[in-house]
PDB file of C-alpha atoms and ligand atoms in Angstrom:
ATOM      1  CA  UNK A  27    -111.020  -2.417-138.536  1.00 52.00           C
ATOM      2  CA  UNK A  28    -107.793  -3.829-137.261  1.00 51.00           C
ATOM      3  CA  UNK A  29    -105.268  -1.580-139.224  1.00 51.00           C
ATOM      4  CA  UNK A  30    -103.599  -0.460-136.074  1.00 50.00           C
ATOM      5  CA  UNK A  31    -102.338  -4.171-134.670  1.00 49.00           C
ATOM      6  CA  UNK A  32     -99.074  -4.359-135.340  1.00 57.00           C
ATOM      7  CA  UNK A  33     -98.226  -1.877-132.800  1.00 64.00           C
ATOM      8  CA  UNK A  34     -98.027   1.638-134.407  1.00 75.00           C
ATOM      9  CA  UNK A  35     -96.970   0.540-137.790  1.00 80.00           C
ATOM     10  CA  UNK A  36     -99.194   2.306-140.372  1.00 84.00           C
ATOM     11  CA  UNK A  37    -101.754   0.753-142.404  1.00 84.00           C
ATOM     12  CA  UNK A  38    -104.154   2.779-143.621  1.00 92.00           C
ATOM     13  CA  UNK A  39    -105.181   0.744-147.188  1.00 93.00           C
ATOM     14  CA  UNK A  40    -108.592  -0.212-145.397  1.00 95.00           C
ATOM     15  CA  UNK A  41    -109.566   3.141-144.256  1.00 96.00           C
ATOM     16  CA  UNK A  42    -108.470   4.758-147.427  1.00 97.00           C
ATOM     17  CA  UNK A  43    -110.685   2.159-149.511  1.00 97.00           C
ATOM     18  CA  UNK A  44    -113.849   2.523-147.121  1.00 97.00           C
ATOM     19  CA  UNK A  45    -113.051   6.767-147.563  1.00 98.00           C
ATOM     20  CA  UNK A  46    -113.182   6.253-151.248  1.00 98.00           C
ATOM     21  CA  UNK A  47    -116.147   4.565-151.010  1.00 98.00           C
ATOM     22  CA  UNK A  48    -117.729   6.217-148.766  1.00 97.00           C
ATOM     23  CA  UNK A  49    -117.125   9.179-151.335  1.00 97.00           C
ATOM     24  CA  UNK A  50    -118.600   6.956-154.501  1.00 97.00           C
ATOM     25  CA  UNK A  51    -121.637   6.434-152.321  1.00 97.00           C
ATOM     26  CA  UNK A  52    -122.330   9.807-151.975  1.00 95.00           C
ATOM     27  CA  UNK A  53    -122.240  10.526-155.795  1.00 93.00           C
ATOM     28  CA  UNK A  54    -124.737   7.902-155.782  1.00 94.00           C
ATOM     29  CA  UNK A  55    -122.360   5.529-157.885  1.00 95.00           C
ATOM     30  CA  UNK A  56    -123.320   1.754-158.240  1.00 96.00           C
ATOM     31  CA  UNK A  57    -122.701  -0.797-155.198  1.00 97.00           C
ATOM     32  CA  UNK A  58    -120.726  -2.926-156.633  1.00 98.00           C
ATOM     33  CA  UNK A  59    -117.353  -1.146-157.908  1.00 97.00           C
ATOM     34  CA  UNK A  60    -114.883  -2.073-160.434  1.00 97.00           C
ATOM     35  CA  UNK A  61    -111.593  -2.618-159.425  1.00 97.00           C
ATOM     36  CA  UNK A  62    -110.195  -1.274-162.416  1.00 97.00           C
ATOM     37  CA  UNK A  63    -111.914   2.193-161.222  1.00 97.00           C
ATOM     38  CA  UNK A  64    -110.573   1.883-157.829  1.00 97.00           C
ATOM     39  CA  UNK A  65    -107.020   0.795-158.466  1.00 97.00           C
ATOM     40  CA  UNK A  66    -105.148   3.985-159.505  1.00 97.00           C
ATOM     41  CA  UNK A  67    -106.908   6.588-157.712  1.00 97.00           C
ATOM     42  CA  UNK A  68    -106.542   4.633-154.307  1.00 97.00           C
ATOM     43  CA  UNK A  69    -102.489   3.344-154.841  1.00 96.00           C
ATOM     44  CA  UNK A  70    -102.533   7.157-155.224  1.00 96.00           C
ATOM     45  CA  UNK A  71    -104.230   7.907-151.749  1.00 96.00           C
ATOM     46  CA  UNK A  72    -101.683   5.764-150.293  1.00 95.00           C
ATOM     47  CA  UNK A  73     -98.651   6.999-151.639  1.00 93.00           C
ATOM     48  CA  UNK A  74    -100.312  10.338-150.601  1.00 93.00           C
ATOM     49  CA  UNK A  75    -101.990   9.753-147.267  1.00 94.00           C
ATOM     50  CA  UNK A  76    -100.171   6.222-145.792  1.00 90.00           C
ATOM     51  CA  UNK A  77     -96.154   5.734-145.338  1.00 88.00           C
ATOM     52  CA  UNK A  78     -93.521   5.506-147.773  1.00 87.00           C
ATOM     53  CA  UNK A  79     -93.756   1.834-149.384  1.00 87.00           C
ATOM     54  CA  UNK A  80     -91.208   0.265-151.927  1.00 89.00           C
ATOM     55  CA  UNK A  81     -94.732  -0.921-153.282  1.00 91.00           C
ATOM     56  CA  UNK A  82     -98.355  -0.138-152.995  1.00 93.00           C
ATOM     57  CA  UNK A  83    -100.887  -2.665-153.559  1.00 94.00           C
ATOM     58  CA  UNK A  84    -104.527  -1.448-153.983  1.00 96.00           C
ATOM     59  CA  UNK A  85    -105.516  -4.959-154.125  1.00 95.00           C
ATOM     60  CA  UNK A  86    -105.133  -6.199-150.629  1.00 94.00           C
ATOM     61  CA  UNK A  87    -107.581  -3.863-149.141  1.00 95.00           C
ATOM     62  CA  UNK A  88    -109.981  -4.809-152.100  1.00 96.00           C
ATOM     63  CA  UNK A  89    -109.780  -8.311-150.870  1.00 95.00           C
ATOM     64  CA  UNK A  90    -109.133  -8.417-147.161  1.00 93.00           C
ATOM     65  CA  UNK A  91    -111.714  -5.955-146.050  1.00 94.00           C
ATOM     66  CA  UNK A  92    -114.413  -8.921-146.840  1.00 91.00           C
ATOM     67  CA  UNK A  93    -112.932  -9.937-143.150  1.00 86.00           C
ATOM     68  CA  UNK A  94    -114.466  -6.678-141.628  1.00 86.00           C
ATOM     69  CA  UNK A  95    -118.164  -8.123-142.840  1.00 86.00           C
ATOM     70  CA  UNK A  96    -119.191  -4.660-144.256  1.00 93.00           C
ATOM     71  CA  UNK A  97    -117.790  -5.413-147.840  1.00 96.00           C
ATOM     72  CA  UNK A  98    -118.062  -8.229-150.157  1.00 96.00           C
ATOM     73  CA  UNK A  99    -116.601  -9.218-153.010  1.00 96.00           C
ATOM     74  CA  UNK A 100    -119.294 -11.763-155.162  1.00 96.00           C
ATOM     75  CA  UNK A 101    -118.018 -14.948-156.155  1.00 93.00           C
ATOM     76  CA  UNK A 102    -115.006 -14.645-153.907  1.00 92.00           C
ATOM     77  CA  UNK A 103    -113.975 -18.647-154.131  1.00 90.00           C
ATOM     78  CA  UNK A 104    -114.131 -18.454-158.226  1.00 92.00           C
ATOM     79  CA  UNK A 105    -110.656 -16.377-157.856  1.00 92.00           C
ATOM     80  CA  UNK A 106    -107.024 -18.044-157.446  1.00 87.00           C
ATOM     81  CA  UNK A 107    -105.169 -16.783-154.381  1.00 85.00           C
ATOM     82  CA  UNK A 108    -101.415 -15.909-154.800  1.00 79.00           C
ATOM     83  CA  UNK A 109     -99.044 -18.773-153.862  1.00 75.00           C
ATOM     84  CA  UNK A 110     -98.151 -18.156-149.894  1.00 71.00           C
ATOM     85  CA  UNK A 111    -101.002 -15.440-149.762  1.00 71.00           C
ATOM     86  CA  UNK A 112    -104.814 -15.316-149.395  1.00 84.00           C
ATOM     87  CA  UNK A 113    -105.525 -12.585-152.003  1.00 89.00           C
ATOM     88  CA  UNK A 114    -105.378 -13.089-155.993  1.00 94.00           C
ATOM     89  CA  UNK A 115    -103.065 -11.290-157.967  1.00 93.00           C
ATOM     90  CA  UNK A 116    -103.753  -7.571-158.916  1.00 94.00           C
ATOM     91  CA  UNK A 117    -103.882  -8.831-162.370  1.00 94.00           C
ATOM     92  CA  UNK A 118    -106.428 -10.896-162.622  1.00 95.00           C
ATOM     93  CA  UNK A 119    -108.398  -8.888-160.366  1.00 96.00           C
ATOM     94  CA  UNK A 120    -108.304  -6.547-163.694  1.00 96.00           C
ATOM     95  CA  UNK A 121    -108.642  -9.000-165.703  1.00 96.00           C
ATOM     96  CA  UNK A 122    -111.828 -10.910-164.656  1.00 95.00           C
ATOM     97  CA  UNK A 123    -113.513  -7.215-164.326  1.00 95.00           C
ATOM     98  CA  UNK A 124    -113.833  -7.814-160.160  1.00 96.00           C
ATOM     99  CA  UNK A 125    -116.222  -6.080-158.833  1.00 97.00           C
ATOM    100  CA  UNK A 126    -116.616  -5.344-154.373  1.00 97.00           C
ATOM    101  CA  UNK A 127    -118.714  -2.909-152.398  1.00 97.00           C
ATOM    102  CA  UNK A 128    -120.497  -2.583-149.613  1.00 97.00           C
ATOM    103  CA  UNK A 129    -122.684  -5.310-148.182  1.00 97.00           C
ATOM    104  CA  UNK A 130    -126.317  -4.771-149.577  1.00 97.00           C
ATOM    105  CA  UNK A 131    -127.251  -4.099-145.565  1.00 96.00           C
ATOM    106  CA  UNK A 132    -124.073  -1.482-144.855  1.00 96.00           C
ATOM    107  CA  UNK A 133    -124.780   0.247-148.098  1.00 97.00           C
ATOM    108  CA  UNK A 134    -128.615   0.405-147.479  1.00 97.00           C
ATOM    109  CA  UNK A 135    -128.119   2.050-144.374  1.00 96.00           C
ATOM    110  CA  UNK A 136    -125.205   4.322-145.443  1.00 96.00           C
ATOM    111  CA  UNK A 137    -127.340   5.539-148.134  1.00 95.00           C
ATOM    112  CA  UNK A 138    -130.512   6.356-145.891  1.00 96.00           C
ATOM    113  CA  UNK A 139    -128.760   8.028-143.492  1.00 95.00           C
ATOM    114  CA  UNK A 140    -126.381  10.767-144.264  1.00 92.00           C
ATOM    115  CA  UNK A 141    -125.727  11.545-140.647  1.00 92.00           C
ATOM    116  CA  UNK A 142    -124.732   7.624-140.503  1.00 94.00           C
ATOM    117  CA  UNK A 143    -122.103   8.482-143.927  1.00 94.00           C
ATOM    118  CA  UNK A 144    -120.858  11.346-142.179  1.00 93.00           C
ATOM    119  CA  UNK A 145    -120.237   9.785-138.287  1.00 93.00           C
ATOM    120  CA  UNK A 146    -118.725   6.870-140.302  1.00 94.00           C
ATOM    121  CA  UNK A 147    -116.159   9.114-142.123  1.00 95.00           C
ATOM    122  CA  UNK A 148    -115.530  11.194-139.149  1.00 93.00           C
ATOM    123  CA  UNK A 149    -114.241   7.858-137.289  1.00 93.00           C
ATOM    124  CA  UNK A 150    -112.414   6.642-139.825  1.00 94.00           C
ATOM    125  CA  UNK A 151    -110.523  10.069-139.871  1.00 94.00           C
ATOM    126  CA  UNK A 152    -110.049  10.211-135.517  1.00 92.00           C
ATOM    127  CA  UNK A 153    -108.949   7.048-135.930  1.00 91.00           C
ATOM    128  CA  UNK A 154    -106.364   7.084-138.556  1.00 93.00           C
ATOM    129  CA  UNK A 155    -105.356  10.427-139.361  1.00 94.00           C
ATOM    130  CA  UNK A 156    -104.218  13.646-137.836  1.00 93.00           C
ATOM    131  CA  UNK A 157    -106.957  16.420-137.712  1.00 91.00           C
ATOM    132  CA  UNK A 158    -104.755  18.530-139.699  1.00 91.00           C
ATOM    133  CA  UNK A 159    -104.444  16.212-142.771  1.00 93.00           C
ATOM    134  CA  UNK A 160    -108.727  15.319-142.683  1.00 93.00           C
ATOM    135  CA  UNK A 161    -109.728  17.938-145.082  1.00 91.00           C
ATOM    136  CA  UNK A 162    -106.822  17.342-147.580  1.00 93.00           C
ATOM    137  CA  UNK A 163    -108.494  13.202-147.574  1.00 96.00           C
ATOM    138  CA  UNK A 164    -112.001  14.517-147.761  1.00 95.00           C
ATOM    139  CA  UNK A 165    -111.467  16.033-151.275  1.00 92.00           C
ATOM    140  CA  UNK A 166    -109.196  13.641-151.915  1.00 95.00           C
ATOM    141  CA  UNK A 167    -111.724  11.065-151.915  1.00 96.00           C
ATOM    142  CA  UNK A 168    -114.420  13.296-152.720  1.00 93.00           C
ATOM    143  CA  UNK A 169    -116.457  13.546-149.602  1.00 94.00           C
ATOM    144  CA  UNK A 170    -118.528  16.457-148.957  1.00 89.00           C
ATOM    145  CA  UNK A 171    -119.479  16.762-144.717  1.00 86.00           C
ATOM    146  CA  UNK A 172    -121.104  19.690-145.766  1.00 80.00           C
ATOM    147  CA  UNK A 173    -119.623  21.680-143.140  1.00 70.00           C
ATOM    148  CA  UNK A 174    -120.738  18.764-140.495  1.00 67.00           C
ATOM    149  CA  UNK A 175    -117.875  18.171-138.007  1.00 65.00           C
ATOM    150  CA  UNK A 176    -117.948  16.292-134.809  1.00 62.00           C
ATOM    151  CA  UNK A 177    -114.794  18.000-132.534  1.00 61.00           C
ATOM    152  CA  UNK A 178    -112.207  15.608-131.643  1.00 59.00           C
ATOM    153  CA  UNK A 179    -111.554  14.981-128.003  1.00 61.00           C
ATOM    154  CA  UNK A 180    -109.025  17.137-127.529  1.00 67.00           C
ATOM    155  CA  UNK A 181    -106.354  17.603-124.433  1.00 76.00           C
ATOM    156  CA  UNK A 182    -105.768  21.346-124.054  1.00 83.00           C
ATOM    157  CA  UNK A 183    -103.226  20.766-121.180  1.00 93.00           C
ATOM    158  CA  UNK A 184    -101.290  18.842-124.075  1.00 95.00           C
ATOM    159  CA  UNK A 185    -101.632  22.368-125.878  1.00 94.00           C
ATOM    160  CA  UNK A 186    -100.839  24.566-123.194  1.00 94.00           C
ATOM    161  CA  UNK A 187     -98.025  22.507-121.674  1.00 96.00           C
ATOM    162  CA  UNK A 188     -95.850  22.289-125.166  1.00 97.00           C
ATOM    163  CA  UNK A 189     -96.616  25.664-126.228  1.00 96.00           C
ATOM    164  CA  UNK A 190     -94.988  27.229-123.025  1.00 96.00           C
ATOM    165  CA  UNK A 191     -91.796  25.129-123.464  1.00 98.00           C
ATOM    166  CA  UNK A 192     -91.145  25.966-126.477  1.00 98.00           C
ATOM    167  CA  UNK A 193     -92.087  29.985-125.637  1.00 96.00           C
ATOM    168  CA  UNK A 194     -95.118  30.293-128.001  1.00 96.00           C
ATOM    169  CA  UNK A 195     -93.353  29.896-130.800  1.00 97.00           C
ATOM    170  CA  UNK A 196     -92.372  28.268-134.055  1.00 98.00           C
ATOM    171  CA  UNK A 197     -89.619  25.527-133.493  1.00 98.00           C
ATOM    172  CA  UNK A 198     -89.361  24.974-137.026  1.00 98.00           C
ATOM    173  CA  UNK A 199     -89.623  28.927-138.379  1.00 97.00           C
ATOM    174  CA  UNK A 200     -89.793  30.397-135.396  1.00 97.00           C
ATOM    175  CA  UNK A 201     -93.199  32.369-136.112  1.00 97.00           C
ATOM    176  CA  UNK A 202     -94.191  33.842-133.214  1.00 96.00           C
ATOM    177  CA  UNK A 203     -97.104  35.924-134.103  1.00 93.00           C
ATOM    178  CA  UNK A 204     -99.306  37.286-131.057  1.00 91.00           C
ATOM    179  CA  UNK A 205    -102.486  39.827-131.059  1.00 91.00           C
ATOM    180  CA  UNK A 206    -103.401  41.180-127.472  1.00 88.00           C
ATOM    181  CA  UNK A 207    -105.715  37.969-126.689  1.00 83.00           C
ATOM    182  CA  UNK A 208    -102.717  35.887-127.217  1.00 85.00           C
ATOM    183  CA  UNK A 209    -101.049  33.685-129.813  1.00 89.00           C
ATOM    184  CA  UNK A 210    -102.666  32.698-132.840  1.00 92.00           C
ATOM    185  CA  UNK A 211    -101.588  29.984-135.788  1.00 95.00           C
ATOM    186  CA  UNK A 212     -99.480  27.901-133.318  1.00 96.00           C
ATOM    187  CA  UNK A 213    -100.666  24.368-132.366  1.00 95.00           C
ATOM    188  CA  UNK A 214     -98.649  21.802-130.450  1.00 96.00           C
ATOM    189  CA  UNK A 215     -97.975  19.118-133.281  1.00 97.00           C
ATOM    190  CA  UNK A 216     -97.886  15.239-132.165  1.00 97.00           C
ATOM    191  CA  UNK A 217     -94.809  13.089-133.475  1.00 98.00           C
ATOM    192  CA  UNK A 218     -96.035  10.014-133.099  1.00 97.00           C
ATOM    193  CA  UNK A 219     -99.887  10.725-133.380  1.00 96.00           C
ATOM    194  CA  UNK A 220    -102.387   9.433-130.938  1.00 92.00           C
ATOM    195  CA  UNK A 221    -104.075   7.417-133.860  1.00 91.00           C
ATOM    196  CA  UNK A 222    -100.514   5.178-132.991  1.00 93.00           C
ATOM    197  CA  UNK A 223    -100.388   5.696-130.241  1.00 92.00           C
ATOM    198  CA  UNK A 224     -98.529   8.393-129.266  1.00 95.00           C
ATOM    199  CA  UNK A 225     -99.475  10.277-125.499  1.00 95.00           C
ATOM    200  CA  UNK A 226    -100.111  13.607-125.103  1.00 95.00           C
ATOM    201  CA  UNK A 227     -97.009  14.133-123.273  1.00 96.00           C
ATOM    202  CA  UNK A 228     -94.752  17.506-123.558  1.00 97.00           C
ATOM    203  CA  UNK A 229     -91.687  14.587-124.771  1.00 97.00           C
ATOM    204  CA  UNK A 230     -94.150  13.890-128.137  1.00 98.00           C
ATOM    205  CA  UNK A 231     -95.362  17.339-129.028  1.00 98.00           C
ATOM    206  CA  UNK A 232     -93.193  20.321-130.531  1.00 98.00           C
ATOM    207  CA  UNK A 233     -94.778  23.562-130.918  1.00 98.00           C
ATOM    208  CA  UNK A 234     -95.367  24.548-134.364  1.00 98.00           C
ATOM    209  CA  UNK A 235     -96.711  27.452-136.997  1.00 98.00           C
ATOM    210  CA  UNK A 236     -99.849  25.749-138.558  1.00 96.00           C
ATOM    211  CA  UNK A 237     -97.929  25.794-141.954  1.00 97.00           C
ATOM    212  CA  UNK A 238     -95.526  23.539-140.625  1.00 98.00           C
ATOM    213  CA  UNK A 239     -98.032  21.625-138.240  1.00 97.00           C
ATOM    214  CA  UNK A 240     -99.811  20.459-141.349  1.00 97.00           C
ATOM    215  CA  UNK A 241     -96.175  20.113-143.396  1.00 97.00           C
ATOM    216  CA  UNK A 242     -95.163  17.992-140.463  1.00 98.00           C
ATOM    217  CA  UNK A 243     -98.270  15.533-140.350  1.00 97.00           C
ATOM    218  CA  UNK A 244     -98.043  15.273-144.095  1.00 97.00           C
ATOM    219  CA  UNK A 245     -94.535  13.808-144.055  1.00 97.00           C
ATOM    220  CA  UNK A 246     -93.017  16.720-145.852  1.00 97.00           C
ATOM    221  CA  UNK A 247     -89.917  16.948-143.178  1.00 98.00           C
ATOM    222  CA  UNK A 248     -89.064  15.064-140.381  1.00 98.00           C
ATOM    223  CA  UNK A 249     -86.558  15.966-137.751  1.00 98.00           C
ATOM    224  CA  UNK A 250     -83.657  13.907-136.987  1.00 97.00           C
ATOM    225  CA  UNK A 251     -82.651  12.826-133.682  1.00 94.00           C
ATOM    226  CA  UNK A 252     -79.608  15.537-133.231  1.00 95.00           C
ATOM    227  CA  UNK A 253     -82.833  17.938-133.845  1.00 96.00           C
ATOM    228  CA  UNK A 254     -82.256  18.537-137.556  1.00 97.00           C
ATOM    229  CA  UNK A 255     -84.664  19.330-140.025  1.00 98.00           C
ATOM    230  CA  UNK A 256     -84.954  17.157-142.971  1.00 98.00           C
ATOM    231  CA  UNK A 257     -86.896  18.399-145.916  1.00 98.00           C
ATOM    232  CA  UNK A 258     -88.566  15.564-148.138  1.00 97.00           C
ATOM    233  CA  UNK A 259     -87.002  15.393-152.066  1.00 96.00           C
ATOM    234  CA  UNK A 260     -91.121  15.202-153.012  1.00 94.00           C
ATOM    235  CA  UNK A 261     -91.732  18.999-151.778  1.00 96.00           C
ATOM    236  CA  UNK A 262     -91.509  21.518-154.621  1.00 95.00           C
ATOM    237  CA  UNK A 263     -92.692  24.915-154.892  1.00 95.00           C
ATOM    238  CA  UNK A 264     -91.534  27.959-156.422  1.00 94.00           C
ATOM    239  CA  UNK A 265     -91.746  30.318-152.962  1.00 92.00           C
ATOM    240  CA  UNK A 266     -90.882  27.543-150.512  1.00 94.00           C
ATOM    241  CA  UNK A 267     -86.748  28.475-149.855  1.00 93.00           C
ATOM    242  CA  UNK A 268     -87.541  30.220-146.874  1.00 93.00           C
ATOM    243  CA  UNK A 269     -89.999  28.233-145.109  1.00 96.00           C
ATOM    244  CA  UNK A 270     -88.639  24.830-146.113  1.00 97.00           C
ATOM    245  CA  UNK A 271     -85.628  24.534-148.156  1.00 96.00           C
ATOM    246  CA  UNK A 272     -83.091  27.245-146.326  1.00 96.00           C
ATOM    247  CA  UNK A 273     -83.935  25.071-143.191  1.00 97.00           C
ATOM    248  CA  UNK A 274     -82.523  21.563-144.129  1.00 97.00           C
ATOM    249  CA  UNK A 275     -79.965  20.465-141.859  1.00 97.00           C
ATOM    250  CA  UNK A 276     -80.777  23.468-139.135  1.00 97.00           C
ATOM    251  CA  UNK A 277     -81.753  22.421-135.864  1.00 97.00           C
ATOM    252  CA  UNK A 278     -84.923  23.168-134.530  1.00 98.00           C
ATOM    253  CA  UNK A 279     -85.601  25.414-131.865  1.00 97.00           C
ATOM    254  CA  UNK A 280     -85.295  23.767-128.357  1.00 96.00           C
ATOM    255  CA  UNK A 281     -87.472  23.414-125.804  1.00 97.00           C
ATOM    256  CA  UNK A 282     -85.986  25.471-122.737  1.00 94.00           C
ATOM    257  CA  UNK A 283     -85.846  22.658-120.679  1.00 96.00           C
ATOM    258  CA  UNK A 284     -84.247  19.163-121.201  1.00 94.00           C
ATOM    259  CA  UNK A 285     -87.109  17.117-119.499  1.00 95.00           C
ATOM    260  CA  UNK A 286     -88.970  18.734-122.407  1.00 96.00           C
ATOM    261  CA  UNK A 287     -87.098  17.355-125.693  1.00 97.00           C
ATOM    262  CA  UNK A 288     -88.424  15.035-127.538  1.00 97.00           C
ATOM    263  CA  UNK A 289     -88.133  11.556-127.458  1.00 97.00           C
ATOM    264  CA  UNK A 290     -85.896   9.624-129.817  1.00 97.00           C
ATOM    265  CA  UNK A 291     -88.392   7.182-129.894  1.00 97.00           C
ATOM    266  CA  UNK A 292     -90.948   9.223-131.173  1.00 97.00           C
ATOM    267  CA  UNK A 293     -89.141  11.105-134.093  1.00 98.00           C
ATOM    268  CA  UNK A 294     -88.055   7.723-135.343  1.00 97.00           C
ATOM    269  CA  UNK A 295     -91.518   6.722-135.721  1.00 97.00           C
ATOM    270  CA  UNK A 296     -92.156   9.899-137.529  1.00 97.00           C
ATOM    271  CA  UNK A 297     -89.545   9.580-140.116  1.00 97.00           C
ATOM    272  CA  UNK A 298     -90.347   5.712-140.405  1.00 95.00           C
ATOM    273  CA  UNK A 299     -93.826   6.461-140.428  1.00 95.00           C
ATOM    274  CA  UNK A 300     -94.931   9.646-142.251  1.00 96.00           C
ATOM    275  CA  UNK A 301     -91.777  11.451-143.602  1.00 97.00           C
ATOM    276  CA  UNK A 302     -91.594  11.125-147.241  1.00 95.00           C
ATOM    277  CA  UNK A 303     -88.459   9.672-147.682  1.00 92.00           C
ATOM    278  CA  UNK A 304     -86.386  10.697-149.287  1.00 94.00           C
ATOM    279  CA  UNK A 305     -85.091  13.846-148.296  1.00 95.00           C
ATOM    280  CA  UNK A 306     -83.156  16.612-150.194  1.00 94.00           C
ATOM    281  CA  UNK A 307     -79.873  15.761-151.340  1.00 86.00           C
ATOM    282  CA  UNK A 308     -80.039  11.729-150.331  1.00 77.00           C
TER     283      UNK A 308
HETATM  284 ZN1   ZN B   2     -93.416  27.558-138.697  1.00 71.38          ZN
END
């Protein structure tokens, strides 16, 4: 699927279809889906999962993923296509009752082969998403690995290398919990994550609590490019003053070393990108 080729500018409405799916399949649902089924719940996975839009459309994915041969939607050349577009409008998608699936081959196989579903979903995850946002889309869409995971390739001199400059510790709380084997509940968070892109270089990684790893990754805050935090207007929470709303506007916690900061180029694509904009007191 060619969701990545406009050069790290998100697009995840064709993954987040397949996902959904992929998760219909597995409750055994019918082939064919209606649109009318698949409309809310997935302009809700990507206002959740995929960047800040003034508008979602649900539709497009619907239509366009008949390109990627594994879907089809029957009697495609009965429907009228939008003025200056190639898909029809969401309305009359809902109100001719359209129906799309998986190709009677793709879905045959998916359906036989529950190591297939599973390898499928697991790409479709590496390849889009963050590791530490998969299991929040998994129950989103309703897919059960059943414990099954496949490791991502990981680089642990990436880990190692940001976690020393920034002194095993927290840049955003400053947790810096250790028992006597070492740290534990750190990672070294990407800004602009490999799925776009981004290198495993100490100038795209900040050390992090996995709190505000996962926070991070799910566009709750973004940092600015003095360093400051922003926190997103969309988090709420009774208990979350101290870990997220007593820290707008603070600066992170530097690297030691200059070399080490991270790139301006990289925490713009995060707040273009992933931050929910947006934030407190805009
Ligand atoms: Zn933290």
């Amino acid at each position: 699927m060619n969701a990545w080729e406009r050069g790290g500018v998100r697009a995840p409405h064709k993954p987040l279809l397949v996902l959904l799916a992929l998760g219909r399949l597995q409750r055994r649902e019918a082939r064919l889906l209606e649109y009318a089924s698949l409309d809310e719940p997935l302009a809700r996975l990507l206002r959740t999962f995929g960047p800040r839009r003034k508008s979602y459309h649900p539709e497009y994915p619907f239509w366009y993923l008949r390109n990627d041969l594994v879907w089809e939607v029957p009697d495609a050349s009965s429907y009228t296509l939008k003025q200056g577009g190639g898909s029809p409008p969401r309305s009359e998608l809902l109100a001719r009752d359209a129906r799309a699936g998986f190709t009677v081959e793709a879905f045959r196989l998916l359906d036989a082969d529950p190591t297939l579903l599973r390898e499928v979903t697991q790409l479709l995850l590496d390849e889009h998403f963050p590791e530490s946002i998969h299991d929040d889309i998994l129950a989103a869409v309703g897919l059960d690995l059943g414990g099954w995971t496949r490791r991502a390739r990981r680089d642990p001199e990436f880990r190692a290398a940001v976690l020393q400059a920034y002194s095993r510790t927290c840049a955003v709380c400053g947790f810096d919990g250790h028992l006597s084997s070492g740290p534990f509940g750190l990672d070294a968070a990407h800004v602009k994550w490999k799925q776009a892109g981004g290198p495993d270089e100490v100038s795209n990684g900040i050390a992090m609590c996995v709190l505000h790893h996962r926070a991070f990754d799910r566009g709750a805050f973004t940092i600015e490019g003095d360093l400051r935090l922003s926190i997103s207007a969309d988090l709420v929470g009774s208990t979350i003053h101290a870990l997220f709303l007593d820290l707008h506007g603070k600066s992170i916690r530097p690297p030691h070393a200059q070399k080490d900061f991270v790139r301006a180029e990289y925490l713009e694509w995060h707040r273009q990108e992933v931050f929910l904009q947006p934030a407190r007191g805009s």
